[in-house]
Coordinates of C-alpha atoms in Angstrom, one line a residue:
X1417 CA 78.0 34.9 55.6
X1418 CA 81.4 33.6 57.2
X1419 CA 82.8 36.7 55.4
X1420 CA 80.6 39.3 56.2
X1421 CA 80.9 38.0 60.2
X1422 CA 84.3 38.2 60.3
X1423 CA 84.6 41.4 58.5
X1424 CA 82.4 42.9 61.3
X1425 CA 84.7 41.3 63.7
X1426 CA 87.4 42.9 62.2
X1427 CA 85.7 46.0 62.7
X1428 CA 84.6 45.7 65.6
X1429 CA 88.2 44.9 67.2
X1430 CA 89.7 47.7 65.1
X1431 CA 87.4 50.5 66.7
X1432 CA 88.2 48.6 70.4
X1433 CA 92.5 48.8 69.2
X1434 CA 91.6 52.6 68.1
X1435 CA 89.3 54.2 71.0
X1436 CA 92.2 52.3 73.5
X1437 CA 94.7 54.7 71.9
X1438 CA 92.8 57.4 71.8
X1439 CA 92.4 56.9 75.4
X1440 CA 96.0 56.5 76.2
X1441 CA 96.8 59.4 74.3
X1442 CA 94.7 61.5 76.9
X1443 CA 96.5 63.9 79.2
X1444 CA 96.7 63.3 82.5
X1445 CA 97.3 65.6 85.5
X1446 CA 98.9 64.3 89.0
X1447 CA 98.7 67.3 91.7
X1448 CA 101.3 67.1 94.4
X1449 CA 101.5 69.6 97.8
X1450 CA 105.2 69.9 98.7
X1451 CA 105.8 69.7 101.6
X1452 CA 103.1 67.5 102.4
X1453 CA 102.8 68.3 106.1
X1454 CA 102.0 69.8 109.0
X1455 CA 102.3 73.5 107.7
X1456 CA 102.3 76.8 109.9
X1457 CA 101.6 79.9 109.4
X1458 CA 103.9 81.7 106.5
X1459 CA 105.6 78.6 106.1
X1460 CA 106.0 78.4 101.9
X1461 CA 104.3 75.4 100.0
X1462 CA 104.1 74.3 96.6
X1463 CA 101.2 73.4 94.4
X1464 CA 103.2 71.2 91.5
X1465 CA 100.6 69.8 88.7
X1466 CA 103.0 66.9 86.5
X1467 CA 100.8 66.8 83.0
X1468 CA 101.5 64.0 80.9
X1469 CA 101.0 64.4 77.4
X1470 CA 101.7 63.0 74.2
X1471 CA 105.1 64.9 71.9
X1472 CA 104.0 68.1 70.5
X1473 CA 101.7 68.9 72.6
X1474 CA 101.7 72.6 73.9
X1475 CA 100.6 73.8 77.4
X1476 CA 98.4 76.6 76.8
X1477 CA 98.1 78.3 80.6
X1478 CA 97.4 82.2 81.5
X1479 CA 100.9 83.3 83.9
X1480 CA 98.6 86.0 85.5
X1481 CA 98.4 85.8 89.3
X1482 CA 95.5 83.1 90.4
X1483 CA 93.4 83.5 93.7
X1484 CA 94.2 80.0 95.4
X1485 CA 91.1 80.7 98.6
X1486 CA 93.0 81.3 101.8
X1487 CA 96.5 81.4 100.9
X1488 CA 98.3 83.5 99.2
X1489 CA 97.5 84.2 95.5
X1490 CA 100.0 82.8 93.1
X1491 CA 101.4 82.7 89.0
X1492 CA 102.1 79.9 87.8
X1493 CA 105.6 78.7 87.0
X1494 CA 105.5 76.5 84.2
X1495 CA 108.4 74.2 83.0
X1496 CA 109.0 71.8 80.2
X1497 CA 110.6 68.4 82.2
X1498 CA 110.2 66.5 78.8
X1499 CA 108.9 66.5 75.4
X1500 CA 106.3 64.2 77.1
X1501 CA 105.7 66.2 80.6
X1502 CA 105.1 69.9 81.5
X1503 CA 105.4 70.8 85.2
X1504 CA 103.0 73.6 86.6
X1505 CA 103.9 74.9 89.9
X1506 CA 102.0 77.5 92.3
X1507 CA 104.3 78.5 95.0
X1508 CA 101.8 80.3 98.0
X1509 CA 101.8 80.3 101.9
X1510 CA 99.2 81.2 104.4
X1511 CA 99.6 84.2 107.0
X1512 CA 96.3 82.8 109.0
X1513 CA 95.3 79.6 110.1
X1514 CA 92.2 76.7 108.8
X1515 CA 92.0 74.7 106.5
X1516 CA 91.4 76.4 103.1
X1517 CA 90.1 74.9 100.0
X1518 CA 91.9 75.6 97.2
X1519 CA 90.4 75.7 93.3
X1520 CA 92.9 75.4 90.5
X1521 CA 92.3 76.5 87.4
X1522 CA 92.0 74.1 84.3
X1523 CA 95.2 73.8 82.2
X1524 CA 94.5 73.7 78.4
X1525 CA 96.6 72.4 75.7
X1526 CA 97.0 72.1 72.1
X1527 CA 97.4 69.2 70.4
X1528 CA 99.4 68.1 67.9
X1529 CA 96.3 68.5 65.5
X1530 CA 95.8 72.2 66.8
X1531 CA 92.8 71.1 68.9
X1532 CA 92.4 71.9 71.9
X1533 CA 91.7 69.8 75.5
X1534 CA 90.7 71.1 79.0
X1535 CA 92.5 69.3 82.2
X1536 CA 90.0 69.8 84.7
X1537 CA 91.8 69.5 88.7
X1538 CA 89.9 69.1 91.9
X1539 CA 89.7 71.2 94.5
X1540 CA 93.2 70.5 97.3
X1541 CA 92.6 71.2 101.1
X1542 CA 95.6 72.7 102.4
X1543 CA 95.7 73.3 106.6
X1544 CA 97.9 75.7 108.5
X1545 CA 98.1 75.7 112.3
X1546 CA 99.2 78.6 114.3
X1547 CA 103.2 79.3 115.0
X1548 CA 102.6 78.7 118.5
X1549 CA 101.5 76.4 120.9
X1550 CA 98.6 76.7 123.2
X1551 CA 101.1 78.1 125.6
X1552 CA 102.9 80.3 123.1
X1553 CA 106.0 78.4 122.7
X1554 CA 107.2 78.8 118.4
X1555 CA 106.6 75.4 117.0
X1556 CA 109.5 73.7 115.1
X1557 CA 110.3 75.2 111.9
X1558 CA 108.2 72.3 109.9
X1559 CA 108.7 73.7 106.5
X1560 CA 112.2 75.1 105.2
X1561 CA 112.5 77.0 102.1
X1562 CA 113.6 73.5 100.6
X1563 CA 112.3 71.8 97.4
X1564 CA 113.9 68.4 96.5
X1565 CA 116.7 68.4 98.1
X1566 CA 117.8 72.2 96.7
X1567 CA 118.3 74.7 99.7
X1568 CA 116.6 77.8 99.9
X1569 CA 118.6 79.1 102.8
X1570 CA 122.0 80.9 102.5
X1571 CA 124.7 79.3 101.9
X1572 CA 128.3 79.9 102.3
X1573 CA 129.0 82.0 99.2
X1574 CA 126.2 84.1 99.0
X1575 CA 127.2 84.9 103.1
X1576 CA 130.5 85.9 101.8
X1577 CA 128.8 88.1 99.0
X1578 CA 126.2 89.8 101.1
X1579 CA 129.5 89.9 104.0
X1580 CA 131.6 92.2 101.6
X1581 CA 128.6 94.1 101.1
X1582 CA 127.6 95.1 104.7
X1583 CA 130.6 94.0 106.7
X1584 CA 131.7 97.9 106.6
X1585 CA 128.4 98.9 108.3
X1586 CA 128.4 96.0 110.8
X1587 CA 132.2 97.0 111.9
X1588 CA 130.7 100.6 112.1
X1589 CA 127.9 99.5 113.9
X1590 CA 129.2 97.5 116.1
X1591 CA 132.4 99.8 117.2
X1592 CA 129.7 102.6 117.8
X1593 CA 127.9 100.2 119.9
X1594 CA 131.1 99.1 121.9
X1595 CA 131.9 102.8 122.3
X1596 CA 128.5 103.8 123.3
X1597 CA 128.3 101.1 126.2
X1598 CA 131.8 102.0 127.1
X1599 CA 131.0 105.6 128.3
X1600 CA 127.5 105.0 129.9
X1601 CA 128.5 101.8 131.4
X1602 CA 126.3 98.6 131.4
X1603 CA 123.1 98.9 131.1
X1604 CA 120.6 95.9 132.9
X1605 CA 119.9 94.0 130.3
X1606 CA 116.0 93.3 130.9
X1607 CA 115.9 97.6 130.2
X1608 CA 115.8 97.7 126.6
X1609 CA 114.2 94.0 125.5
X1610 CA 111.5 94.5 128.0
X1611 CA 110.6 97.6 126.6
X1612 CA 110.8 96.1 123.0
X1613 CA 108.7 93.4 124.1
X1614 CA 105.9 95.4 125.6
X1615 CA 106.0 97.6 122.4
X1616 CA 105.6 94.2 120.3
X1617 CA 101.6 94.4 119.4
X1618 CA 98.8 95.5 117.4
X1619 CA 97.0 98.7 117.4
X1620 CA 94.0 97.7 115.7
X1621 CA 92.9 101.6 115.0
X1622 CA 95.8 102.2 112.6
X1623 CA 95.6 101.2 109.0
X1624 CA 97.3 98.2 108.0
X1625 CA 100.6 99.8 106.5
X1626 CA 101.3 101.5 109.7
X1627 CA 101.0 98.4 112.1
X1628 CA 103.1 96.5 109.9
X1629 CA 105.8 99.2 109.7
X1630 CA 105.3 99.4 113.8
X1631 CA 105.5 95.4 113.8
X1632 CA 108.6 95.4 111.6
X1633 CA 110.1 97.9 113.7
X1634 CA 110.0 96.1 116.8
X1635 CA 111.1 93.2 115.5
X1636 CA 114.3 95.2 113.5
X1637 CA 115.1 96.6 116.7
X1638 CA 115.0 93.1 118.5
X1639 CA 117.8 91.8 116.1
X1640 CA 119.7 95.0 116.4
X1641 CA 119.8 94.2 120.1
X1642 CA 120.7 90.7 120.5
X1643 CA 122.6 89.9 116.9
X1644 CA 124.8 93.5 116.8
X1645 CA 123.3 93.8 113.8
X1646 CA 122.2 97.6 112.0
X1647 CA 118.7 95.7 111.2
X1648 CA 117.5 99.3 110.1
X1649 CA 119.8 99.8 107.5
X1650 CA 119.4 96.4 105.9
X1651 CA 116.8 95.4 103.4
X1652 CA 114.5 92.6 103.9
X1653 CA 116.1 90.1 101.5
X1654 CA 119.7 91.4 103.3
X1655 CA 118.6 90.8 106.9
X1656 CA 118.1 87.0 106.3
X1657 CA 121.9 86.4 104.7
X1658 CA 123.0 88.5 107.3
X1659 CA 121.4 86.8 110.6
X1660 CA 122.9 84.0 109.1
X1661 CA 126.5 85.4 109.5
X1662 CA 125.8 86.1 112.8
X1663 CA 124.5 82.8 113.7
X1664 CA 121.2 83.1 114.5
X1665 CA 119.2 79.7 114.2
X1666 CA 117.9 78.6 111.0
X1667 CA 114.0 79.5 112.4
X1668 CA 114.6 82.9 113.3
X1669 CA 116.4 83.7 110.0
X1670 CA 113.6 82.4 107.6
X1671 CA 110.6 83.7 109.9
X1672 CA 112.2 87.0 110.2
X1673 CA 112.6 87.2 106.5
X1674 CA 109.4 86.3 105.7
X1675 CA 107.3 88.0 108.2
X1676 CA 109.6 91.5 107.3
X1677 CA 109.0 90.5 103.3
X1678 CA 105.0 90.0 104.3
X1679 CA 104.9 93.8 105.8
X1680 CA 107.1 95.0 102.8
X1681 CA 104.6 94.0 100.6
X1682 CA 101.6 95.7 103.0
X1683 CA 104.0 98.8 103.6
X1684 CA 104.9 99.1 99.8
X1685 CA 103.1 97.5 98.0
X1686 CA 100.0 97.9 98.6
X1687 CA 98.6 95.2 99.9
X1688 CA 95.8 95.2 102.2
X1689 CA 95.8 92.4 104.5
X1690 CA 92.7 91.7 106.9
X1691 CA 93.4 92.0 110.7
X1692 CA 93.6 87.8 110.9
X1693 CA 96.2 87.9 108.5
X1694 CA 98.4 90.9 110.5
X1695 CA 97.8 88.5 113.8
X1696 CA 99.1 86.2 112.0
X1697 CA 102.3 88.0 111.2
X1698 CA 102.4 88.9 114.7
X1699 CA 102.8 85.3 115.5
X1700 CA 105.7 85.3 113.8
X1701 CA 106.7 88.2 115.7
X1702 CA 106.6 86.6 119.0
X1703 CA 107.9 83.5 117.7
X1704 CA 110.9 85.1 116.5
X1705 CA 111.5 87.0 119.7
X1706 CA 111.5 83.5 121.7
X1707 CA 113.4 81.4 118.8
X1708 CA 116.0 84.2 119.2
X1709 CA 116.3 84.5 123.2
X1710 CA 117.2 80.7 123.5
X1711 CA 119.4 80.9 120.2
X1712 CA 121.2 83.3 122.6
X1713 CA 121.0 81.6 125.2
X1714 CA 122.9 78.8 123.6

């Protein structure tokens, strides 16, 4: 009888030892939004998903493009940290403003035993506030192209890359321009901005390619004027490096380059973007046009 009870105890605290490890052994998923702020509109964020997992273990995850609500849709970037740990990162933005909910999908993977498990996530909220104040002032730049600590902007090399590569067309430019002014004499300076300014809007009857290329437009010819810079002849991706080199502040280089990326994408590639979303890249617009007039001014 002694036996046969502590047999059954034996049992007992074997099945306890074995579901613990089973339990341990689970996956687990922690989701982190980075930055974790106060985000505006186009301002990048990160959905990372850290999965811990047991050695062997093999994340089993579609890399097509995923529908993430309100902001932007995004693939996956997956990355093996350790034998132990598989980073998942959606990297998205917002070109309107509320506060979206975002579904994830579930991340499978195959275990060591080539079963499989589901990790399920839960829905994040995500809020984005409008580039300007209430009385159209451009907010502070609250989210830089920075993730831990590694700098998304342009730094001194690739300045002196993209330099070589354009410097002949800036000289060119810019000699034309001094040239130009030379033999018609000054011109008031309120003339061509105002215009500019004025021209800076929506025209709500065109189709979505063509107010984007009108937007971009305005806002190419806005740095040509106060940065000497042949904004026409460079590419989206170019115009950033080179406002840089010219010293425009840090906020108009990143907003330009992502609101003229935005209408690339409309303009080429065949987006279609609903009429909050192109307010919302004029926003960007305006903030951009007031970012640069008191980077001038300083």
């Amino acid at each position: 009888m002694i036996r046969a009870s502590l047999a059954l105890l034996l049992a007992i605290a074997v099945g306890v030892l074995a579901s613990n490890t089973a339990l341990a052994e689970q996956p687990t998923a922690t989701v982190q939004i980075v930055p974790d702020g106060e985000l505006t509109v186009g301002d990048p964020v990160e959905v990372r998903i850290r999965l811990t997992h047991e050695s062997g273990d093999r994340v089993l995850m579609d890399t097509a493009v995923v529908q993430m609500g309100g902001m932007e849709p995004s693939a996956p970037l997956i990355t093996e940290i350790s034998p132990t740990e598989t980073l998942v990162v959606f990297q998205t933005r917002s070109f309107t403003t509320g506060t979206f909910e975002v579904e994830l999908p579930s991340i499978s993977l195959q275990l060591a035993d080539q079963s499989l498990t589901d990790v399920s996530l839960r829905p994040l909220s995500i809020s984005v506030t409008s580039v300007l104040t209430d009385d159209s002032a451009p907010r502070p730049l609250t989210a830089p192209d920075l993730l831990e600590g590694q700098e998304r902007t342009f730094t001194p090399w690739i300045v002196a890359i993209i330099g070589i590569a354009v410097g002949f067309i800036l000289a060119r430019f810019i000699r034309q321009r001094r040239n130009a002014a030379a033999a018609v004499g000054p011109v008031p300076e309120s003339s061509g901005i105002a215009h500019e300014r004025a021209a800076l809007g929506l025209d709500e009857s065109l189709q979505a390619a063509e107010q984007c290329r009108q937007l971009a437009s305005a806002v190419r010819a806005r740095i040509a004027a106060e940065w000497s810079l042949p904004a026409s002849a460079l590419t989206a991706s170019e115009i950033g490096p080179a406002l840089a080199a010219a010293g425009a502040p840090g906020a108009v280089v990143l907003r330009t380059t992502r609101l003229l990326e935005a209408c690339d994408r409309v303009q080429f590639g065949g987006e279609e973007p609903t009429q909050e979303r192109l307010r919302g890249y004029l926003q960007l617009a305006e903030a951009i046009w007031s970012e640069g007039s008191n980077g001038a001014a300083t």
